[in-house]
């Protein structure tokens, strides 16, 4: 859900209206707003420094200031310009616009908090109801007009405002909309500008074009050829793929070696046969990773990007794991590619993956991200050499939740090593004796209860509890072994299921023990064991008894006890009787298998 939210915000779909203001000279200034109902509260306009009309509208007296400001703004990133804690800056262009809903004359400014990459690069300033506009108005002494009066408050004096107020309440100072609840006026405001011919309903997106060209050697070549006669010509399909040259030389020029290659970039035009040059830019590597899961299906298939039969068998991907830092890069690109290919008839279905799981990070012992420069990198080689790879794998699985990660701490790895040694001796060391029926019944119950829990944990990526469940089951198996269970059918079933549950985490010791028991190769080709629900049932359960929601007793009962039996036992409890006395019982609430609550 976190990734979905990040992607939704990145795409930035907004519903509102497109409204056209005009400069006094008649130049149209289009703005997109999600709150057309606040048009009567506009007291200024702001254009992005890059807006093409800034230069035209700026008056001679303001030109020097405006040009200096535009020069300074180009060195800041969009993130820096949009920072909420940044002091607002801007310059008056000297020009004015006319508000189309009330014909008021409003000043036109340029400021870097407005971006050309979002909307139209022009905004209407409504300082009473937008915090950024409020800060800008206060910074430069611009008027503030309240057009939405919050419910239940006294009329607001704009001069006394310390912050913008939420655009929720009753419309005021808004011409034909005054006296209307604000949550009912968006459509009315849109209809008003449509009727006047100065606007219309619109949908805007924050997302914009993706520049995929990179000036570097490593990447998929862009299959275009440039001919002086024919212009840009795509490489014919029978000449694909374009392969990178192996004999490149990196020179200290800061340019791609492809641009400097003596032969690779020179070719012939596929249209006229004349001399031509290849495109030397390569594609962003995200272009390749956006569809690599499809090529993996059939990497040697040469008739198509992927074998359709393999696609039909494998797709969509069941589970995809990756870092959440790719939410608005790779993870959104790969979904975009799939949907674009689907619309072209190349792929099928709404999504390339059925579920996404984000893993946590193993941090350094100091709690920081592992980095050579910080000197906190822990190489696993020494631990593998000392304990074996299965122990390290199991400890990595056990010491922290998979999706959260944690600072590395190897102090507990000895416990994991002891557990695996106990598994070895439990499986292979014989022990005599004759078990009773209850020992075998309890063993099967614990095995199938653990199998049920671990199956859930694997499916839900709760790997750390898998190890703790296996450790707990091993303790019960050793108790049963001491009571003579070794060699019985129940014991053989327990060992069989135990090794298969352990195999994904500890593949080597599981395979070795499986082999030593004479079972068919390989444990990793065996089906996942099935839970016997009857065997997993408890012989007895604890029933909690409450009076008016407070715990008064605990009863040991059969798991198949009926509601009426549970009610009768609870009412007969001496602890309950002492609380009830002669008081009338209003009702008895029974939650099967869990509790009885008596209300008096």
PDB file of C-alpha atoms in Angstrom, residues 31 39 46 67 85 122 159 187 200 216 227 289 371 375-376 421 455 484 596:
ATOM      1  CA  UNK A  31      -4.229  27.947 -15.081  1.00  0.00           C
ATOM      2  CA  UNK A  39     -11.654  32.041  -8.087  1.00  0.00           C
ATOM      3  CA  UNK A  46       2.364  33.702 -10.430  1.00  0.00           C
ATOM      4  CA  UNK A  67      16.049  38.423 -15.767  1.00  0.00           C
ATOM      5  CA  UNK A  85      10.193  25.290   4.599  1.00  0.00           C
ATOM      6  CA  UNK A 122       0.937  29.464 -14.068  1.00  0.00           C
ATOM      7  CA  UNK A 159      -5.111  41.360   8.443  1.00  0.00           C
ATOM      8  CA  UNK A 187     -19.262  21.956 -10.090  1.00  0.00           C
ATOM      9  CA  UNK A 200     -13.899  24.077 -18.588  1.00  0.00           C
ATOM     10  CA  UNK A 216      27.286   6.552 -21.854  1.00  0.00           C
ATOM     11  CA  UNK A 227      21.361  10.639 -42.740  1.00  0.00           C
ATOM     12  CA  UNK A 289      14.586  -3.631 -16.456  1.00  0.00           C
ATOM     13  CA  UNK A 371      29.192   1.447   3.505  1.00  0.00           C
ATOM     14  CA  UNK A 375      33.930   1.044   7.622  1.00  0.00           C
ATOM     15  CA  UNK A 376      30.863  -0.776   8.944  1.00  0.00           C
ATOM     16  CA  UNK A 421      23.344 -29.547  15.445  1.00  0.00           C
ATOM     17  CA  UNK A 455       2.830 -22.575   5.796  1.00  0.00           C
ATOM     18  CA  UNK A 484       9.928 -44.002  22.812  1.00  0.00           C
ATOM     19  CA  UNK A 596     -18.392 -16.503  27.612  1.00  0.00           C
TER      20      UNK A 596
END
